[in-house]
PDB file of C-alpha atoms in Angstrom:
ATOM      1  CA  MET A  11       0.000   0.000   0.000  1.00 50.00           C
ATOM      2  CA  ALA A  12       1.920   3.017  -1.257  1.00 76.00           C
ATOM      3  CA  VAL A  13      -0.966   5.420  -0.532  1.00 87.00           C
ATOM      4  CA  PRO A  14      -3.355   4.958   2.417  1.00 90.00           C
ATOM      5  CA  PRO A  15      -7.048   4.954   1.460  1.00 89.00           C
ATOM      6  CA  TRP A  16      -7.851   8.056   3.556  1.00 94.00           C
ATOM      7  CA  LEU A  17      -5.122  10.342   2.199  1.00 95.00           C
ATOM      8  CA  GLU A  18      -6.800  11.617  -0.975  1.00 94.00           C
ATOM      9  CA  SER A  19      -9.980  12.314   0.975  1.00 95.00           C
ATOM     10  CA  LEU A  20      -7.975  14.234   3.600  1.00 96.00           C
ATOM     11  CA  LEU A  21      -6.245  16.350   0.948  1.00 96.00           C
ATOM     12  CA  SER A  22      -9.534  17.281  -0.733  1.00 95.00           C
ATOM     13  CA  THR A  23     -11.425  18.055   2.487  1.00 96.00           C
ATOM     14  CA  ALA A  24     -12.468  21.640   3.232  1.00 95.00           C
ATOM     15  CA  PHE A  25     -11.397  22.620   6.745  1.00 96.00           C
ATOM     16  CA  PHE A  26     -12.237  25.581   8.992  1.00 95.00           C
ATOM     17  CA  THR A  27     -15.882  25.768   8.045  1.00 94.00           C
ATOM     18  CA  VAL A  28     -18.496  26.320  10.754  1.00 94.00           C
ATOM     19  CA  CYS A  29     -19.922  23.095  12.180  1.00 92.00           C
ATOM     20  CA  THR A  30     -23.618  22.739  11.304  1.00 91.00           C
ATOM     21  CA  THR A  31     -24.339  21.155  14.707  1.00 89.00           C
ATOM     22  CA  HIS A  32     -22.039  23.153  17.008  1.00 88.00           C
ATOM     23  CA  GLY A  33     -21.624  26.402  15.064  1.00 81.00           C
ATOM     24  CA  ASP A  34     -22.409  28.596  18.074  1.00 86.00           C
ATOM     25  CA  ALA A  35     -19.842  26.891  20.305  1.00 85.00           C
ATOM     26  CA  ALA A  36     -16.419  28.386  20.970  1.00 85.00           C
ATOM     27  CA  ARG A  37     -14.613  25.475  19.282  1.00 83.00           C
ATOM     28  CA  GLY A  38     -17.185  24.906  16.560  1.00 86.00           C
ATOM     29  CA  GLU A  39     -14.930  25.154  13.521  1.00 93.00           C
ATOM     30  CA  CYS A  40     -14.294  21.980  11.553  1.00 94.00           C
ATOM     31  CA  ASN A  41     -10.568  21.314  11.895  1.00 95.00           C
ATOM     32  CA  MET A  42     -10.530  17.603  12.758  1.00 94.00           C
ATOM     33  CA  TYR A  43     -10.297  14.635  10.401  1.00 95.00           C
ATOM     34  CA  CYS A  44     -11.016  10.978  11.191  1.00 94.00           C
ATOM     35  CA  LEU A  45      -8.701   8.505   9.484  1.00 93.00           C
ATOM     36  CA  ASP A  46     -11.128   5.669  10.257  1.00 91.00           C
ATOM     37  CA  CYS A  47     -14.279   7.280   8.814  1.00 89.00           C
ATOM     38  CA  LYS A  48     -12.636   9.132   5.877  1.00 85.00           C
ATOM     39  CA  GLY A  49     -15.510  11.610   5.828  1.00 88.00           C
ATOM     40  CA  ASP A  50     -15.839  15.357   6.125  1.00 93.00           C
ATOM     41  CA  ALA A  51     -14.060  17.601   8.596  1.00 94.00           C
ATOM     42  CA  PHE A  52     -15.689  18.020  12.000  1.00 93.00           C
ATOM     43  CA  CYS A  53     -15.321  20.082  15.152  1.00 91.00           C
ATOM     44  CA  PHE A  54     -13.986  19.378  18.630  1.00 89.00           C
ATOM     45  CA  TYR A  55     -17.474  18.539  19.967  1.00 90.00           C
ATOM     46  CA  CYS A  56     -18.257  16.127  17.116  1.00 88.00           C
ATOM     47  CA  ARG A  57     -15.018  14.337  17.904  1.00 86.00           C
ATOM     48  CA  SER A  58     -16.109  13.794  21.487  1.00 80.00           C
ATOM     49  CA  SER A  59     -19.457  12.366  20.488  1.00 78.00           C
ATOM     50  CA  LYS A  60     -18.878  10.499  17.195  1.00 83.00           C
ATOM     51  CA  HIS A  61     -15.156   9.744  16.929  1.00 85.00           C
ATOM     52  CA  LYS A  62     -14.185   9.033  20.532  1.00 82.00           C
ATOM     53  CA  ASP A  63     -12.238   5.809  19.821  1.00 86.00           C
ATOM     54  CA  HIS A  64     -11.096   6.665  16.300  1.00 90.00           C
ATOM     55  CA  GLN A  65      -7.764   7.807  14.918  1.00 92.00           C
ATOM     56  CA  VAL A  66      -8.186  11.575  14.515  1.00 92.00           C
ATOM     57  CA  ILE A  67      -5.760  14.290  13.435  1.00 95.00           C
ATOM     58  CA  GLN A  68      -6.150  18.020  13.924  1.00 95.00           C
ATOM     59  CA  ILE A  69      -5.566  20.378  11.025  1.00 96.00           C
ATOM     60  CA  ARG A  70      -4.161  23.820  11.726  1.00 96.00           C
ATOM     61  CA  ARG A  71      -3.779  26.983   9.668  1.00 94.00           C
ATOM     62  CA  SER A  72      -0.680  28.881   8.622  1.00 91.00           C
ATOM     63  CA  SER A  73      -1.043  31.863   6.297  1.00 88.00           C
ATOM     64  CA  TYR A  74      -4.414  30.562   5.090  1.00 91.00           C
ATOM     65  CA  HIS A  75      -3.010  27.129   4.251  1.00 95.00           C
ATOM     66  CA  ASP A  76      -3.790  23.859   5.999  1.00 96.00           C
ATOM     67  CA  VAL A  77      -0.979  22.210   7.965  1.00 97.00           C
ATOM     68  CA  VAL A  78      -0.670  19.206  10.236  1.00 97.00           C
ATOM     69  CA  ARG A  79       1.809  18.665  13.046  1.00 97.00           C
ATOM     70  CA  VAL A  80       4.601  16.255  12.223  1.00 97.00           C
ATOM     71  CA  THR A  81       4.147  14.499  15.588  1.00 96.00           C
ATOM     72  CA  GLU A  82       0.576  13.575  14.624  1.00 95.00           C
ATOM     73  CA  ILE A  83       0.987  12.587  10.987  1.00 96.00           C
ATOM     74  CA  GLN A  84       4.248  10.653  11.233  1.00 94.00           C
ATOM     75  CA  LYS A  85       2.491   8.043  13.377  1.00 93.00           C
ATOM     76  CA  VAL A  86       0.353   7.013  10.402  1.00 92.00           C
ATOM     77  CA  LEU A  87       2.284   8.144   7.334  1.00 93.00           C
ATOM     78  CA  ASP A  88       5.842   8.126   6.015  1.00 92.00           C
ATOM     79  CA  ILE A  89       6.507  11.823   5.460  1.00 94.00           C
ATOM     80  CA  SER A  90      10.102  11.450   4.310  1.00 92.00           C
ATOM     81  CA  GLY A  91      10.969  13.756   1.448  1.00 93.00           C
ATOM     82  CA  VAL A  92       8.415  16.424   2.471  1.00 96.00           C
ATOM     83  CA  GLN A  93       9.665  19.847   3.626  1.00 96.00           C
ATOM     84  CA  THR A  94       8.739  20.607   7.248  1.00 95.00           C
ATOM     85  CA  TYR A  95       8.564  24.012   8.919  1.00 94.00           C
ATOM     86  CA  VAL A  96       8.518  25.276  12.497  1.00 95.00           C
ATOM     87  CA  ILE A  97       5.430  27.404  13.102  1.00 92.00           C
ATOM     88  CA  ASN A  98       4.472  28.531  16.617  1.00 90.00           C
ATOM     89  CA  SER A  99       7.132  26.239  18.092  1.00 93.00           C
ATOM     90  CA  ALA A 100       5.673  23.149  16.399  1.00 95.00           C
ATOM     91  CA  ARG A 101       7.105  21.283  13.417  1.00 96.00           C
ATOM     92  CA  VAL A 102       4.436  21.089  10.707  1.00 97.00           C
ATOM     93  CA  LEU A 103       4.019  20.241   7.051  1.00 95.00           C
ATOM     94  CA  PHE A 104       1.569  21.541   4.477  1.00 97.00           C
ATOM     95  CA  LEU A 105      -1.257  19.359   3.212  1.00 97.00           C
ATOM     96  CA  ASN A 106      -1.374  20.773  -0.315  1.00 96.00           C
ATOM     97  CA  GLU A 107       0.885  22.749  -2.607  1.00 92.00           C
ATOM     98  CA  ARG A 108       0.881  26.513  -2.232  1.00 87.00           C
ATOM     99  CA  PRO A 109       1.019  28.668  -5.326  1.00 77.00           C
ATOM    100  CA  GLN A 110       4.222  30.648  -5.621  1.00 80.00           C
ATOM    101  CA  PRO A 111       5.416  33.176  -8.153  1.00 72.00           C
ATOM    102  CA  LYS A 112       8.242  31.968 -10.353  1.00 69.00           C
ATOM    103  CA  SER A 113      11.176  31.001  -8.137  1.00 62.00           C
ATOM    104  CA  GLY A 114      14.061  33.411  -8.050  1.00 65.00           C
ATOM    105  CA  LYS A 115      17.620  32.855  -9.141  1.00 70.00           C
ATOM    106  CA  GLY A 116      19.926  30.984  -6.839  1.00 73.00           C
ATOM    107  CA  VAL A 117      17.245  28.707  -5.395  1.00 77.00           C
ATOM    108  CA  ALA A 118      19.051  25.524  -4.430  1.00 83.00           C
ATOM    109  CA  HIS A 119      16.092  23.238  -3.731  1.00 89.00           C
ATOM    110  CA  ILE A 120      12.707  23.009  -5.449  1.00 89.00           C
ATOM    111  CA  CYS A 121       9.666  20.767  -5.188  1.00 91.00           C
ATOM    112  CA  GLU A 122       9.778  18.047  -7.860  1.00 90.00           C
ATOM    113  CA  ILE A 123       6.076  18.529  -8.619  1.00 91.00           C
ATOM    114  CA  CYS A 124       5.136  22.205  -8.393  1.00 90.00           C
ATOM    115  CA  GLY A 125       8.557  23.871  -8.510  1.00 88.00           C
ATOM    116  CA  ARG A 126       8.106  25.727  -5.223  1.00 90.00           C
ATOM    117  CA  SER A 127      11.415  26.761  -3.672  1.00 90.00           C
ATOM    118  CA  LEU A 128      12.288  24.775  -0.555  1.00 91.00           C
ATOM    119  CA  LEU A 129      14.479  25.678   2.388  1.00 88.00           C
ATOM    120  CA  ASP A 130      16.175  22.305   2.674  1.00 88.00           C
ATOM    121  CA  PRO A 131      17.043  19.426   0.338  1.00 91.00           C
ATOM    122  CA  PHE A 132      13.602  17.814   0.322  1.00 93.00           C
ATOM    123  CA  ARG A 133      11.763  16.423  -2.716  1.00 93.00           C
ATOM    124  CA  PHE A 134       8.269  17.793  -2.055  1.00 94.00           C
ATOM    125  CA  CYS A 135       6.698  20.906  -0.540  1.00 95.00           C
ATOM    126  CA  SER A 136       3.547  19.154   0.735  1.00 96.00           C
ATOM    127  CA  LEU A 137       1.762  15.836   1.197  1.00 96.00           C
ATOM    128  CA  GLY A 138      -0.244  16.585  -1.941  1.00 96.00           C
ATOM    129  CA  CYS A 139       2.903  16.978  -4.041  1.00 94.00           C
ATOM    130  CA  LYS A 140       4.326  13.739  -2.622  1.00 94.00           C
ATOM    131  CA  LEU A 141       1.067  11.994  -3.577  1.00 94.00           C
ATOM    132  CA  VAL A 142       1.379  13.291  -7.151  1.00 93.00           C
ATOM    133  CA  GLY A 143       5.036  12.178  -7.176  1.00 91.00           C
ATOM    134  CA  ILE A 144       4.080   8.670  -6.060  1.00 91.00           C
ATOM    135  CA  LYS A 145       1.369   8.404  -8.702  1.00 89.00           C
ATOM    136  CA  ARG A 146       3.608   9.818 -11.418  1.00 89.00           C
ATOM    137  CA  ASN A 147       6.917   8.087 -10.672  1.00 82.00           C
ATOM    138  CA  GLY A 148       6.242   5.449  -8.026  1.00 78.00           C
ATOM    139  CA  ASN A 149       9.654   6.110  -6.460  1.00 73.00           C
ATOM    140  CA  ALA A 150       8.327   7.210  -3.064  1.00 73.00           C
ATOM    141  CA  SER A 151       5.853   5.826  -0.557  1.00 75.00           C
ATOM    142  CA  PHE A 152       3.653   6.824   2.354  1.00 80.00           C
ATOM    143  CA  SER A 153       3.866   3.333   3.860  1.00 75.00           C
ATOM    144  CA  LEU A 154       5.461   3.180   7.293  1.00 72.00           C
ATOM    145  CA  GLU A 155       6.236  -0.521   6.693  1.00 69.00           C
ATOM    146  CA  ALA A 156       8.288   0.362   3.618  1.00 54.00           C
ATOM    147  CA  LYS A 157      10.047   3.092   5.605  1.00 53.00           C
ATOM    148  CA  ASN A 158      10.874   0.625   8.386  1.00 51.00           C
ATOM    149  CA  GLU A 159      12.265  -1.853   5.830  1.00 50.00           C
ATOM    150  CA  VAL A 160      14.501   0.865   4.396  1.00 46.00           C
ATOM    151  CA  VAL A 161      15.680   1.806   7.897  1.00 45.00           C
ATOM    152  CA  VAL A 162      16.511  -1.846   8.660  1.00 44.00           C
ATOM    153  CA  MET A 163      18.303  -2.273   5.312  1.00 46.00           C
ATOM    154  CA  ASP A 164      20.179   0.983   5.829  1.00 45.00           C
ATOM    155  CA  ARG A 165      21.172  -0.012   9.371  1.00 46.00           C
ATOM    156  CA  THR A 166      22.306  -3.441   8.124  1.00 44.00           C
ATOM    157  CA  ARG A 167      24.299  -1.811   5.346  1.00 46.00           C
ATOM    158  CA  ARG A 168      25.888   0.633   7.817  1.00 44.00           C
ATOM    159  CA  GLU A 169      26.729  -2.203  10.194  1.00 49.00           C
ATOM    160  CA  GLY A 170      28.253  -4.109   7.293  1.00 48.00           C
ATOM    161  CA  ILE A 171      30.359  -1.068   6.416  1.00 43.00           C
ATOM    162  CA  SER A 172      31.375  -0.719  10.050  1.00 46.00           C
ATOM    163  CA  LYS A 173      32.519  -4.360  10.132  1.00 47.00           C
ATOM    164  CA  GLU A 174      34.447  -3.847   6.889  1.00 44.00           C
ATOM    165  CA  GLU A 175      36.052  -0.688   8.283  1.00 44.00           C
ATOM    166  CA  GLU A 176      36.978  -2.557  11.456  1.00 45.00           C
ATOM    167  CA  GLU A 177      38.556  -5.373   9.449  1.00 44.00           C
ATOM    168  CA  LEU A 178      40.432  -2.840   7.325  1.00 39.00           C
ATOM    169  CA  ARG A 179      41.680  -1.089  10.452  1.00 39.00           C
ATOM    170  CA  GLU A 180      42.874  -4.400  11.885  1.00 42.00           C
ATOM    171  CA  GLY A 181      44.509  -5.209   8.567  1.00 41.00           C
ATOM    172  CA  SER A 182      46.201  -1.838   8.407  1.00 37.00           C
ATOM    173  CA  GLN A 183      47.512  -2.317  11.947  1.00 39.00           C
ATOM    174  CA  GLN A 184      49.145  -5.536  10.788  1.00 40.00           C
ATOM    175  CA  ASP A 185      50.511  -3.801   7.697  1.00 39.00           C
ATOM    176  CA  ILE A 186      52.537  -1.318   9.761  1.00 40.00           C
ATOM    177  CA  TYR A 187      55.434  -3.756   9.734  1.00 43.00           C
ATOM    178  CA  PRO A 188      54.846  -5.765   6.571  1.00 46.00           C
ATOM    179  CA  PRO A 189      56.966  -8.807   5.962  1.00 50.00           C
ATOM    180  CA  THR A 190      60.147  -8.139   4.016  1.00 53.00           C
ATOM    181  CA  PRO A 191      59.582  -8.982   0.364  1.00 56.00           C
ATOM    182  CA  PRO A 192      61.941 -11.492  -1.263  1.00 60.00           C
ATOM    183  CA  PRO A 193      64.816  -9.952  -3.223  1.00 62.00           C
ATOM    184  CA  PRO A 194      64.208  -9.504  -6.961  1.00 64.00           C
ATOM    185  CA  PRO A 195      65.665 -12.222  -9.158  1.00 66.00           C
ATOM    186  CA  SER A 196      69.126 -11.419 -10.382  1.00 65.00           C
ATOM    187  CA  SER A 197      69.719 -11.002 -14.073  1.00 65.00           C
ATOM    188  CA  ALA A 198      73.150 -12.618 -13.965  1.00 56.00           C
TER     189      ALA A 198
END
C-alpha cells in the first residue's frame, strides 16, 4: 500500500468551516479529520461524540493554508521527502501545494512537482505533491512498513560497512610492519 485509502480524501477536504451542529460553540470550527471514517471535517465537539475511539488528526492553519503537526501525521504516514517548517514552536508540514510566483535565481532546492522553492534538500513541498510524485513516478511511498524496511536495510548496510572498516583497520595495523619482500631475481 503506497498510498493509504484516507489520504486523498484528507487532501480534498475543506477545513475551517463552521460546524452545522455546534456552530455557536467556541470550538465549533471543523478542523478535525477521522482517518477511520474518511468523511468530512468536524469540530472538537463532534469528535467527542462520534469519533471518541477513532484515529483523529487536527488540522491547523498557517497563512491561510492547511498544515498538520509532524508528531501527529508521522504516526500514520511516512513523510520522508516532504519539507517541514517550524510554526508557533511546532514542526508542521503543508497538506497541499501553495502557489508561488516563479522562483528566483539561486534557489538551491525546489519541489519536484510544483517547482516551489524549498528551504532544505527535500523532494516535495507538501503531502499533496508527494502523492502526485508517487502516482507519477512510483519512487516514493507513504507506507510506514516500507520506511521501516529501508531503515533496517540501511542499518544493516551501515553495520556491514562498520565491520568492513573494522577489518580494514585491523589489517592496516598488521601492515605497519609488513613482511620483508623477497629480493628480486638477479639477471646474472
